[in-house]
Amino acid sequence: MTFNVRFDLNQVPERQSDDTSLDGEQPWSARKWKIADTILLYEPDIVGLQVRKEPLHHQVLDLAELLSADYVWVGCGRKDGKEDGEYAPIFYKRQFLSEANFKTIWLSETPDKPGSVGWDADQARIATVVTFDVKTDNGQKQIQVINTHFDNKGEKARKESAGLLLKELSATQLPMVVMGDLNSEEDSEPYLELTSHQYTNSHKSTGIRIEQLNRKSAVEEAKRSGMPIRVPGHGIALPTHNQFRPHKLDPKNLQPIGQQHGFKDARYELQTRLEGFPGFSGPYGHQNTFTSFGAPGEDPPSVIDYILLGNGVKATKFAVLENRYDDKLYISDHRPVMATVSF
């Protein structure tokens, strides 16, 4: 799970004595409980958190206390590499995971220098890189996880930050997952560079996906029953069978097994029923990951939070979850994004 939980305004809710409204942005003291509840409800093994500004150290400590029964965390402040400044902490379940090694890289020309500000960025930005030992029924295996938060103002900084993450990918043979708030939409240079330009116009609406699923289901039923079945669009599914014909598999279209040169977006790489996998029919929940707090003049909803997959990692579930229910409390101005992966 990746979740931008927003910084603490240190404010007291402005409401009259008889007003119990929770509209708009509420202080951390109100939001932290629901953020922790969200994590405890969905029980992700790994959670990457981000915020936009300081302070954050006490926010990390608050969540560490609320999640202490199941989770431990790793990370540091971006200003000094200790406790000062924004964190990009990674919380993980101690029952299934243990930390093999951990480092912080600064998204700058000097990635090993604490507090360094890169290119045209407004402030220092970091990525938390953790290699986990994962307990399995057959022993253990390793995966590398990166949690990051790109700068919201520096266009060059975001593009160069993408390049730093690609260097991390090329430097390891381990399965890798990158998650975070990239402050970059799907048509932006940083996202396109990270994903090797492979998802241009790839989004399928729910309506299109459902129509394709119904058509596929009708074709499969026709094969089983031997009877033609009507499908959406007034078509007919005939009881035919798939056959492999000579030269049907063109070697030019086969992907060689080896080092992956770009990340895959878990949203679009999700293994669904449409592709013949059991499980989800498609990505679950919302499309947009950033919502704002609903005030006039705030930035419009957009997709800027991602879970990206590196070497040998596949997504079996993907969801953009809710950040506001009918109590009207926005627990953050971002929605949590969650994926189940295999490797």
Short mmCIF file of C-alpha atoms in Angstrom, two decimals:
data_model
loop_
_atom_site.label_atom_id
_atom_site.label_comp_id
_atom_site.label_asym_id
_atom_site.label_seq_id
_atom_site.Cartn_x
_atom_site.Cartn_y
_atom_site.Cartn_z
CA MET A 1 0.00 0.00 0.00
CA THR A 2 1.14 3.53 -0.76
CA PHE A 3 -0.57 6.40 1.05
CA ASN A 4 0.17 10.13 1.15
CA VAL A 5 -1.20 11.01 4.58
CA ARG A 6 -0.70 14.80 4.40
CA PHE A 7 1.19 16.92 6.92
CA ASP A 8 -0.13 18.08 10.29
CA LEU A 9 -1.60 21.55 10.19
CA ASN A 10 -1.53 21.71 13.99
CA GLN A 11 -4.91 23.38 13.82
CA VAL A 12 -8.08 23.17 15.85
CA PRO A 13 -11.22 22.48 13.80
CA GLU A 14 -13.19 25.66 13.22
CA ARG A 15 -16.78 24.86 14.07
CA GLN A 16 -19.52 26.43 16.10
CA SER A 17 -20.67 24.77 19.31
CA ASP A 18 -23.58 23.01 17.62
CA ASP A 19 -21.69 22.18 14.40
CA THR A 20 -20.35 18.64 14.06
CA SER A 21 -19.39 18.96 10.39
CA LEU A 22 -16.18 17.26 9.24
CA ASP A 23 -16.09 18.93 5.82
CA GLY A 24 -12.76 20.18 4.48
CA GLU A 25 -9.29 19.53 5.85
CA GLN A 26 -9.21 18.37 9.45
CA PRO A 27 -6.17 18.28 11.76
CA TRP A 28 -3.92 15.27 12.15
CA SER A 29 -5.38 14.61 15.59
CA ALA A 30 -8.68 13.76 13.86
CA ARG A 31 -7.31 12.05 10.75
CA LYS A 32 -4.65 9.76 12.26
CA TRP A 33 -7.19 7.38 13.78
CA LYS A 34 -8.87 6.68 10.44
CA ILE A 35 -5.54 6.37 8.63
CA ALA A 36 -4.47 3.71 11.13
CA ASP A 37 -7.90 2.05 10.86
CA THR A 38 -7.51 1.86 7.07
CA ILE A 39 -4.16 0.11 7.37
CA LEU A 40 -5.43 -2.27 10.05
CA LEU A 41 -8.54 -3.11 8.00
CA TYR A 42 -6.75 -3.98 4.76
CA GLU A 43 -3.67 -5.43 6.47
CA PRO A 44 -1.04 -4.78 3.78
CA ASP A 45 2.30 -6.45 4.48
CA ILE A 46 4.14 -3.27 3.43
CA VAL A 47 2.97 0.35 3.62
CA GLY A 48 4.82 3.33 2.14
CA LEU A 49 3.75 6.70 3.56
CA GLN A 50 4.39 10.22 2.27
CA VAL A 51 3.47 13.77 3.21
CA ARG A 52 3.95 17.12 1.49
CA LYS A 53 5.54 19.24 4.21
CA GLU A 54 6.94 19.13 7.71
CA PRO A 55 6.48 18.25 10.48
CA LEU A 56 6.30 14.49 10.12
CA HIS A 57 8.41 12.87 12.84
CA HIS A 58 5.60 12.95 15.39
CA GLN A 59 3.16 11.69 12.74
CA VAL A 60 5.37 8.64 12.15
CA LEU A 61 5.56 8.06 15.90
CA ASP A 62 1.78 8.37 16.21
CA LEU A 63 1.20 5.74 13.54
CA ALA A 64 3.97 3.55 14.95
CA GLU A 65 2.10 3.51 18.25
CA LEU A 66 -1.31 2.88 16.67
CA LEU A 67 0.07 0.07 14.50
CA SER A 68 2.58 -1.32 17.00
CA ALA A 69 0.80 -4.65 17.49
CA ASP A 70 1.53 -5.69 13.91
CA TYR A 71 3.98 -3.28 12.26
CA VAL A 72 7.48 -1.90 12.61
CA TRP A 73 8.95 0.82 10.42
CA VAL A 74 12.13 2.13 8.86
CA GLY A 75 13.06 5.57 7.50
CA CYS A 76 14.69 8.91 8.30
CA GLY A 77 14.15 12.65 7.93
CA ARG A 78 15.12 14.19 4.61
CA LYS A 79 16.94 17.24 6.03
CA ASP A 80 19.60 15.52 8.11
CA GLY A 81 19.20 11.80 7.52
CA LYS A 82 17.98 11.44 11.11
CA GLU A 83 14.77 12.99 12.45
CA ASP A 84 14.52 16.40 10.78
CA GLY A 85 12.20 16.93 7.86
CA GLU A 86 9.78 14.85 5.85
CA TYR A 87 10.10 11.07 5.99
CA ALA A 88 9.24 8.47 3.36
CA PRO A 89 8.80 5.70 5.94
CA ILE A 90 8.06 2.08 5.17
CA PHE A 91 5.94 0.16 7.68
CA TYR A 92 6.01 -3.62 7.42
CA LYS A 93 4.54 -6.64 9.15
CA ARG A 94 7.09 -8.20 11.46
CA GLN A 95 5.29 -11.55 11.25
CA PHE A 96 6.18 -12.04 7.58
CA LEU A 97 9.10 -9.72 6.85
CA SER A 98 12.46 -8.73 8.25
CA GLU A 99 14.76 -5.96 7.11
CA ALA A 100 17.92 -7.23 5.40
CA ASN A 101 19.31 -3.76 4.64
CA PHE A 102 18.10 -0.20 4.32
CA LYS A 103 19.33 3.04 2.78
CA THR A 104 18.04 6.49 1.93
CA ILE A 105 18.84 8.18 -1.35
CA TRP A 106 18.37 11.90 -1.87
CA LEU A 107 16.74 12.77 -5.18
CA SER A 108 19.53 15.09 -6.26
CA GLU A 109 22.85 15.22 -8.09
CA THR A 110 24.42 13.96 -4.83
CA PRO A 111 22.11 11.11 -3.76
CA ASP A 112 24.28 10.15 -0.78
CA LYS A 113 24.34 13.66 0.73
CA PRO A 114 21.69 14.24 3.44
CA GLY A 115 19.59 17.33 2.84
CA SER A 116 20.72 17.85 -0.76
CA VAL A 117 18.20 19.57 -3.03
CA GLY A 118 18.23 18.42 -6.64
CA TRP A 119 17.97 20.41 -9.85
CA ASP A 120 14.95 22.77 -9.77
CA ALA A 121 13.26 21.12 -6.77
CA ASP A 122 11.62 23.28 -4.14
CA GLN A 123 13.06 21.21 -1.30
CA ALA A 124 14.99 18.05 -0.50
CA ARG A 125 13.29 14.84 -1.57
CA ILE A 126 14.15 11.25 -0.70
CA ALA A 127 13.54 7.62 -1.51
CA THR A 128 13.65 4.92 1.16
CA VAL A 129 15.14 1.69 -0.19
CA VAL A 130 14.68 -1.51 1.82
CA THR A 131 15.62 -5.09 1.00
CA PHE A 132 13.30 -7.47 2.81
CA ASP A 133 13.68 -11.10 3.72
CA VAL A 134 10.23 -12.59 3.10
CA LYS A 135 9.17 -15.69 5.01
CA THR A 136 7.62 -18.39 2.84
CA ASP A 137 6.49 -21.98 3.30
CA ASN A 138 9.72 -23.08 1.64
CA GLY A 139 12.09 -20.84 3.59
CA GLN A 140 12.60 -17.22 2.58
CA LYS A 141 13.24 -15.02 -0.43
CA GLN A 142 14.11 -11.36 -0.93
CA ILE A 143 12.42 -8.35 -2.48
CA GLN A 144 13.54 -4.73 -2.71
CA VAL A 145 10.97 -2.01 -1.98
CA ILE A 146 11.34 1.72 -2.66
CA ASN A 147 9.03 4.37 -1.23
CA THR A 148 9.39 7.90 -2.54
CA HIS A 149 7.80 11.33 -2.91
CA PHE A 150 8.80 13.41 -5.95
CA ASP A 151 8.97 17.20 -5.80
CA ASN A 152 5.74 18.99 -6.63
CA LYS A 153 7.31 22.06 -8.28
CA GLY A 154 10.50 21.01 -10.06
CA GLU A 155 9.75 19.53 -13.49
CA LYS A 156 13.40 18.69 -14.16
CA ALA A 157 13.74 17.30 -10.64
CA ARG A 158 10.88 14.87 -11.22
CA LYS A 159 12.37 13.64 -14.50
CA GLU A 160 15.84 13.22 -13.00
CA SER A 161 14.34 11.49 -9.96
CA ALA A 162 12.78 8.97 -12.33
CA GLY A 163 16.24 8.36 -13.74
CA LEU A 164 17.61 7.65 -10.27
CA LEU A 165 14.93 5.02 -9.68
CA LEU A 166 15.73 3.39 -13.01
CA LYS A 167 19.37 3.20 -11.92
CA GLU A 168 18.28 1.38 -8.77
CA LEU A 169 16.34 -1.07 -10.95
CA SER A 170 19.31 -1.74 -13.24
CA ALA A 171 21.62 -2.22 -10.25
CA THR A 172 19.77 -5.20 -8.78
CA GLN A 173 18.64 -8.65 -9.85
CA LEU A 174 16.12 -8.77 -7.00
CA PRO A 175 12.38 -8.41 -7.53
CA MET A 176 11.51 -4.75 -6.94
CA VAL A 177 8.45 -2.65 -6.14
CA VAL A 178 8.43 1.16 -6.26
CA MET A 179 5.56 3.03 -4.68
CA GLY A 180 4.78 6.59 -3.81
CA ASP A 181 3.45 10.00 -4.74
CA LEU A 182 5.31 10.90 -7.94
CA ASN A 183 3.49 14.23 -8.45
CA SER A 184 3.36 13.15 -12.10
CA GLU A 185 0.34 12.24 -14.17
CA GLU A 186 0.29 9.40 -16.67
CA ASP A 187 1.10 11.63 -19.66
CA SER A 188 4.08 13.27 -17.94
CA GLU A 189 7.74 12.68 -18.83
CA PRO A 190 8.70 11.14 -15.45
CA TYR A 191 5.94 8.52 -15.61
CA LEU A 192 6.54 7.75 -19.28
CA GLU A 193 10.28 7.38 -18.67
CA LEU A 194 9.75 5.12 -15.66
CA THR A 195 7.38 2.87 -17.62
CA SER A 196 9.23 2.99 -20.96
CA HIS A 197 6.26 4.72 -22.68
CA GLN A 198 4.30 1.46 -22.68
CA TYR A 199 0.96 2.66 -21.27
CA THR A 200 -0.05 5.43 -23.67
CA ASN A 201 -3.85 5.38 -24.00
CA SER A 202 -3.99 2.02 -22.25
CA HIS A 203 -6.81 2.77 -19.82
CA LYS A 204 -9.97 0.72 -20.35
CA SER A 205 -13.17 2.13 -18.92
CA THR A 206 -15.20 -0.10 -16.63
CA GLY A 207 -17.94 -0.27 -19.25
CA ILE A 208 -15.57 -1.46 -21.97
CA ARG A 209 -13.97 -4.01 -19.65
CA ILE A 210 -17.36 -5.41 -18.57
CA GLU A 211 -18.49 -5.70 -22.19
CA GLN A 212 -15.28 -7.57 -23.05
CA LEU A 213 -15.69 -9.85 -20.03
CA ASN A 214 -19.28 -10.69 -21.00
CA ARG A 215 -18.23 -11.42 -24.56
CA LYS A 216 -15.36 -13.64 -23.38
CA SER A 217 -17.67 -15.45 -20.96
CA ALA A 218 -20.23 -16.06 -23.72
CA VAL A 219 -17.57 -17.48 -26.04
CA GLU A 220 -16.37 -19.84 -23.31
CA GLU A 221 -19.94 -20.97 -22.61
CA ALA A 222 -20.46 -21.60 -26.33
CA LYS A 223 -17.39 -23.84 -26.32
CA ARG A 224 -18.63 -25.77 -23.30
CA SER A 225 -22.21 -26.21 -24.49
CA GLY A 226 -21.66 -26.52 -28.22
CA MET A 227 -24.52 -24.08 -28.74
CA PRO A 228 -24.31 -20.56 -30.16
CA ILE A 229 -24.96 -17.88 -27.54
CA ARG A 230 -25.89 -14.24 -28.04
CA VAL A 231 -23.29 -11.75 -26.79
CA PRO A 232 -23.42 -7.98 -26.15
CA GLY A 233 -23.79 -5.91 -29.28
CA HIS A 234 -26.29 -8.36 -30.85
CA GLY A 235 -23.49 -10.71 -31.91
CA ILE A 236 -23.35 -14.49 -31.82
CA ALA A 237 -20.63 -16.57 -30.11
CA LEU A 238 -20.04 -19.77 -32.07
CA PRO A 239 -18.68 -22.99 -30.49
CA THR A 240 -15.18 -22.75 -32.00
CA HIS A 241 -11.87 -23.87 -30.54
CA ASN A 242 -8.48 -22.19 -30.32
CA GLN A 243 -5.75 -23.82 -32.38
CA PHE A 244 -2.04 -23.21 -32.68
CA ARG A 245 -1.11 -22.93 -36.33
CA PRO A 246 2.39 -22.98 -37.85
CA HIS A 247 4.16 -19.63 -37.43
CA LYS A 248 1.31 -18.27 -35.27
CA LEU A 249 3.87 -17.38 -32.58
CA ASP A 250 6.26 -14.91 -34.14
CA PRO A 251 9.63 -14.97 -32.32
CA LYS A 252 9.85 -11.20 -32.86
CA ASN A 253 6.89 -10.76 -30.51
CA LEU A 254 8.27 -12.91 -27.70
CA GLN A 255 9.84 -11.08 -24.75
CA PRO A 256 13.28 -12.40 -23.77
CA ILE A 257 13.66 -13.39 -20.13
CA GLY A 258 16.20 -11.20 -18.38
CA GLN A 259 16.79 -7.81 -16.80
CA GLN A 260 13.79 -5.48 -16.98
CA HIS A 261 14.65 -1.99 -18.28
CA GLY A 262 11.58 -0.13 -17.08
CA PHE A 263 8.87 -0.49 -14.49
CA LYS A 264 5.41 -1.91 -15.09
CA ASP A 265 2.37 -0.14 -13.65
CA ALA A 266 0.46 -2.50 -11.34
CA ARG A 267 -2.83 -0.92 -12.45
CA TYR A 268 -2.30 -1.97 -16.06
CA GLU A 269 -0.34 -5.16 -15.43
CA LEU A 270 -3.04 -6.62 -13.19
CA GLN A 271 -3.71 -10.25 -14.08
CA THR A 272 -7.48 -10.32 -14.62
CA ARG A 273 -10.23 -12.64 -15.80
CA LEU A 274 -10.07 -10.87 -19.14
CA GLU A 275 -6.55 -12.26 -19.61
CA GLY A 276 -7.60 -15.70 -18.39
CA PHE A 277 -6.51 -15.44 -14.74
CA PRO A 278 -8.80 -16.21 -11.79
CA GLY A 279 -9.54 -13.28 -9.52
CA PHE A 280 -10.32 -9.65 -10.27
CA SER A 281 -12.24 -8.50 -13.34
CA GLY A 282 -10.12 -5.35 -13.42
CA PRO A 283 -8.66 -2.62 -11.19
CA TYR A 284 -10.90 -2.08 -8.15
CA GLY A 285 -12.19 1.22 -6.82
CA HIS A 286 -11.41 4.69 -8.08
CA GLN A 287 -9.34 5.92 -11.01
CA ASN A 288 -7.98 9.11 -9.46
CA THR A 289 -5.60 8.92 -6.49
CA PHE A 290 -5.46 12.62 -5.54
CA THR A 291 -8.75 14.24 -4.53
CA SER A 292 -7.90 17.42 -2.56
CA PHE A 293 -10.06 18.23 0.46
CA GLY A 294 -12.92 19.52 -1.66
CA ALA A 295 -12.35 23.25 -1.15
CA PRO A 296 -12.97 25.66 -4.07
CA GLY A 297 -9.83 26.40 -6.07
CA GLU A 298 -7.93 23.27 -5.05
CA ASP A 299 -6.21 21.16 -7.70
CA PRO A 300 -8.61 18.84 -9.55
CA PRO A 301 -8.58 15.07 -8.99
CA SER A 302 -5.76 13.25 -10.78
CA VAL A 303 -3.63 10.10 -10.86
CA ILE A 304 -0.24 10.81 -9.25
CA ASP A 305 0.23 7.89 -6.80
CA TYR A 306 1.56 4.62 -8.16
CA ILE A 307 2.73 1.11 -7.46
CA LEU A 308 5.34 0.14 -10.05
CA LEU A 309 6.71 -3.35 -10.57
CA GLY A 310 10.29 -4.31 -11.35
CA ASN A 311 12.08 -7.56 -12.11
CA GLY A 312 9.80 -10.60 -12.00
CA VAL A 313 6.94 -9.05 -10.00
CA LYS A 314 3.31 -9.56 -11.03
CA ALA A 315 0.11 -7.94 -9.72
CA THR A 316 -2.82 -10.17 -8.78
CA LYS A 317 -4.93 -7.46 -7.11
CA PHE A 318 -5.03 -3.67 -7.50
CA ALA A 319 -7.26 -1.07 -5.87
CA VAL A 320 -7.55 2.66 -5.33
CA LEU A 321 -9.37 2.81 -2.00
CA GLU A 322 -11.64 5.41 -0.43
CA ASN A 323 -10.43 8.38 1.61
CA ARG A 324 -13.87 9.74 2.56
CA TYR A 325 -17.03 8.01 3.70
CA ASP A 326 -20.48 9.35 4.56
CA ASP A 327 -19.20 10.86 7.82
CA LYS A 328 -17.60 13.40 5.38
CA LEU A 329 -14.15 13.16 7.01
CA TYR A 330 -11.33 13.28 4.48
CA ILE A 331 -8.63 11.16 6.10
CA SER A 332 -6.20 12.63 3.56
CA ASP A 333 -6.25 14.52 0.28
CA HIS A 334 -4.93 11.35 -1.37
CA ARG A 335 -6.52 7.93 -1.64
CA PRO A 336 -4.55 4.88 -0.55
CA VAL A 337 -3.40 2.67 -3.42
CA MET A 338 -2.99 -1.05 -2.78
CA ALA A 339 -1.76 -4.05 -4.74
CA THR A 340 -1.18 -7.73 -4.08
CA VAL A 341 1.92 -8.97 -5.87
CA SER A 342 3.68 -12.26 -6.51
CA PHE A 343 7.33 -12.87 -7.33
#
